[in-house]
Amino acid sequence: MQLSEAFQWIEALPLVRMIVSVPGLYPAISALHILGIALLVGCIATVDLRLLGIFSAKLDEALPGLVRVALVGFAVAATTGLLLVSVRIANYASNPAFLTKMAILLIAGTNALVLRLGAGSADVRHGLGTSHGRLAAGLSLALWTSAVFSGRWIAFM
């Protein structure tokens, strides 16, 4: 199966056709996508700012919970994003802003894993006060911000 045939197959799936044909469904999925992004980026930015030492230690106990909420936000954003892309996957596959966003998301996820592995723990608090934690946090802020900007540019390319 060629790539173009795979894209046509995805766009013809009953769920994808329903997203296109049911009034209000696509905008509702889009709104959920934005809410997922808000949860993800809002929580991760808070964690990153604490790792950078900008927020006080009073926040430390909340960090693991913020990471869990960010993961929920990521799950919502990723699921809804897949649904949104499936409607016109062939167009997205050739959109430079979309491809940039996907690359940034891959790097951001890798950065999060490296932070956890470098700290020797899944608990982000182990990165507090370390140069590794500060570097990962600064990179994380730049990457998630870039992903949001790239996502907004998708519609304009």
CSV table of C-alpha atoms in Angstrom, one decimal:
chain,number,residue,atom,x,y,z
A,1,MET,CA,0.0,0.0,0.0
A,2,GLN,CA,1.4,3.4,-1.0
A,3,LEU,CA,1.4,6.3,1.4
A,4,SER,CA,-1.4,8.1,-0.5
A,5,GLU,CA,-3.5,5.0,-0.4
A,6,ALA,CA,-3.0,4.8,3.3
A,7,PHE,CA,-4.0,8.4,3.7
A,8,GLN,CA,-7.2,7.8,1.7
A,9,TRP,CA,-8.0,4.7,3.8
A,10,ILE,CA,-7.6,6.7,7.0
A,11,GLU,CA,-9.8,9.6,5.7
A,12,ALA,CA,-12.5,7.1,4.7
A,13,LEU,CA,-12.7,5.4,8.1
A,14,PRO,CA,-16.3,5.7,9.5
A,15,LEU,CA,-15.1,7.6,12.6
A,16,VAL,CA,-13.3,10.1,10.4
A,17,ARG,CA,-16.3,10.5,8.1
A,18,MET,CA,-18.5,11.1,11.2
A,19,ILE,CA,-16.1,13.9,12.4
A,20,VAL,CA,-16.6,15.6,9.1
A,21,SER,CA,-20.3,15.0,8.7
A,22,VAL,CA,-21.8,15.6,12.2
A,23,PRO,CA,-22.3,19.3,12.8
A,24,GLY,CA,-20.3,20.7,15.7
A,25,LEU,CA,-18.2,17.5,16.2
A,26,TYR,CA,-15.0,18.8,14.6
A,27,PRO,CA,-15.1,22.1,16.6
A,28,ALA,CA,-15.8,20.2,19.8
A,29,ILE,CA,-12.8,18.0,19.2
A,30,SER,CA,-10.7,21.1,18.4
A,31,ALA,CA,-11.8,22.7,21.7
A,32,LEU,CA,-10.9,19.6,23.6
A,33,HIS,CA,-7.5,19.6,21.8
A,34,ILE,CA,-6.9,23.2,23.1
A,35,LEU,CA,-8.0,22.2,26.6
A,36,GLY,CA,-5.5,19.3,26.6
A,37,ILE,CA,-2.8,21.6,25.4
A,38,ALA,CA,-3.7,24.1,28.2
A,39,LEU,CA,-3.5,21.4,30.8
A,40,LEU,CA,-0.2,20.0,29.4
A,41,VAL,CA,1.6,23.3,28.8
A,42,GLY,CA,0.2,25.1,31.9
A,43,CYS,CA,1.3,22.3,34.3
A,44,ILE,CA,4.7,21.7,32.6
A,45,ALA,CA,5.5,25.4,32.5
A,46,THR,CA,4.8,25.5,36.3
A,47,VAL,CA,7.1,22.5,36.9
A,48,ASP,CA,9.8,24.0,34.6
A,49,LEU,CA,9.7,27.4,36.4
A,50,ARG,CA,10.1,25.6,39.7
A,51,LEU,CA,13.1,23.6,38.3
A,52,LEU,CA,14.6,26.9,37.1
A,53,GLY,CA,14.2,28.3,40.7
A,54,ILE,CA,11.8,31.0,39.7
A,55,PHE,CA,8.9,29.5,41.8
A,56,SER,CA,9.5,28.9,45.5
A,57,ALA,CA,9.9,25.6,47.3
A,58,LYS,CA,6.3,25.9,48.5
A,59,LEU,CA,5.4,24.3,45.2
A,60,ASP,CA,7.5,21.2,45.6
A,61,GLU,CA,4.8,18.9,47.1
A,62,ALA,CA,2.5,19.7,44.1
A,63,LEU,CA,5.1,18.9,41.4
A,64,PRO,CA,4.3,15.2,41.1
A,65,GLY,CA,0.6,16.0,40.8
A,66,LEU,CA,1.3,18.7,38.2
A,67,VAL,CA,3.2,16.1,36.2
A,68,ARG,CA,0.3,13.7,36.3
A,69,VAL,CA,-2.1,16.4,35.2
A,70,ALA,CA,0.3,17.3,32.4
A,71,LEU,CA,0.3,13.6,31.3
A,72,VAL,CA,-3.5,13.7,31.2
A,73,GLY,CA,-3.4,16.9,29.1
A,74,PHE,CA,-0.9,15.2,26.8
A,75,ALA,CA,-3.2,12.2,26.4
A,76,VAL,CA,-6.2,14.4,25.6
A,77,ALA,CA,-4.2,16.6,23.2
A,78,ALA,CA,-2.6,13.6,21.4
A,79,THR,CA,-5.9,11.7,21.1
A,80,THR,CA,-7.8,14.7,19.8
A,81,GLY,CA,-4.9,15.8,17.6
A,82,LEU,CA,-5.0,12.4,15.9
A,83,LEU,CA,-8.7,12.7,15.3
A,84,LEU,CA,-8.3,16.2,13.9
A,85,VAL,CA,-5.4,15.2,11.6
A,86,SER,CA,-7.2,12.1,10.3
A,87,VAL,CA,-9.8,14.3,8.6
A,88,ARG,CA,-7.2,15.7,6.1
A,89,ILE,CA,-4.1,13.6,6.8
A,90,ALA,CA,-2.7,14.0,3.3
A,91,ASN,CA,-2.7,17.7,3.7
A,92,TYR,CA,-1.1,17.6,7.1
A,93,ALA,CA,1.6,15.2,5.9
A,94,SER,CA,2.9,17.8,3.6
A,95,ASN,CA,2.4,20.8,5.8
A,96,PRO,CA,5.8,22.2,7.0
A,97,ALA,CA,4.3,23.6,10.2
A,98,PHE,CA,2.7,20.3,11.1
A,99,LEU,CA,5.9,18.4,10.4
A,100,THR,CA,7.8,20.9,12.5
A,101,LYS,CA,5.3,20.5,15.4
A,102,MET,CA,5.6,16.7,15.3
A,103,ALA,CA,9.4,17.0,15.4
A,104,ILE,CA,9.3,19.4,18.3
A,105,LEU,CA,6.9,17.1,20.2
A,106,LEU,CA,9.3,14.2,19.7
A,107,ILE,CA,12.2,16.3,21.0
A,108,ALA,CA,10.1,17.6,24.0
A,109,GLY,CA,9.1,14.0,24.9
A,110,THR,CA,12.7,12.9,24.7
A,111,ASN,CA,13.7,15.8,26.9
A,112,ALA,CA,11.2,14.8,29.5
A,113,LEU,CA,12.5,11.2,29.5
A,114,VAL,CA,16.1,12.4,29.7
A,115,LEU,CA,15.2,14.6,32.7
A,116,ARG,CA,13.6,11.5,34.5
A,117,LEU,CA,16.5,9.2,33.6
A,118,GLY,CA,19.2,11.9,34.5
A,119,ALA,CA,17.6,12.5,37.8
A,120,GLY,CA,17.5,8.7,38.5
A,121,SER,CA,13.9,8.9,39.4
A,122,ALA,CA,10.4,9.4,37.9
A,123,ASP,CA,9.9,12.1,40.5
A,124,VAL,CA,10.7,15.5,39.0
A,125,ARG,CA,11.7,16.8,42.4
A,126,HIS,CA,15.0,15.0,42.1
A,127,GLY,CA,15.9,17.5,39.3
A,128,LEU,CA,15.6,20.5,41.7
A,129,GLY,CA,18.7,22.4,42.2
A,130,THR,CA,20.7,20.5,39.6
A,131,SER,CA,22.2,21.9,36.4
A,132,HIS,CA,20.6,18.9,34.6
A,133,GLY,CA,17.2,19.9,35.9
A,134,ARG,CA,17.6,23.5,35.0
A,135,LEU,CA,18.8,22.7,31.5
A,136,ALA,CA,15.9,20.3,30.9
A,137,ALA,CA,13.4,22.8,32.3
A,138,GLY,CA,14.7,25.7,30.1
A,139,LEU,CA,14.7,23.4,27.0
A,140,SER,CA,11.2,22.2,27.9
A,141,LEU,CA,9.8,25.7,28.1
A,142,ALA,CA,11.3,26.5,24.7
A,143,LEU,CA,10.1,23.3,23.1
A,144,TRP,CA,6.5,23.4,24.4
A,145,THR,CA,6.2,27.1,23.5
A,146,SER,CA,7.6,26.3,20.0
A,147,ALA,CA,5.1,23.4,19.6
A,148,VAL,CA,2.2,25.7,20.4
A,149,PHE,CA,3.5,28.3,17.9
A,150,SER,CA,4.0,25.6,15.2
A,151,GLY,CA,0.5,24.3,15.8
A,152,ARG,CA,-1.0,27.7,15.3
A,153,TRP,CA,0.9,28.1,12.0
A,154,ILE,CA,-0.5,24.9,10.6
A,155,ALA,CA,-3.7,26.6,9.4
A,156,PHE,CA,-1.7,29.3,7.6
A,157,MET,CA,0.5,27.1,5.5
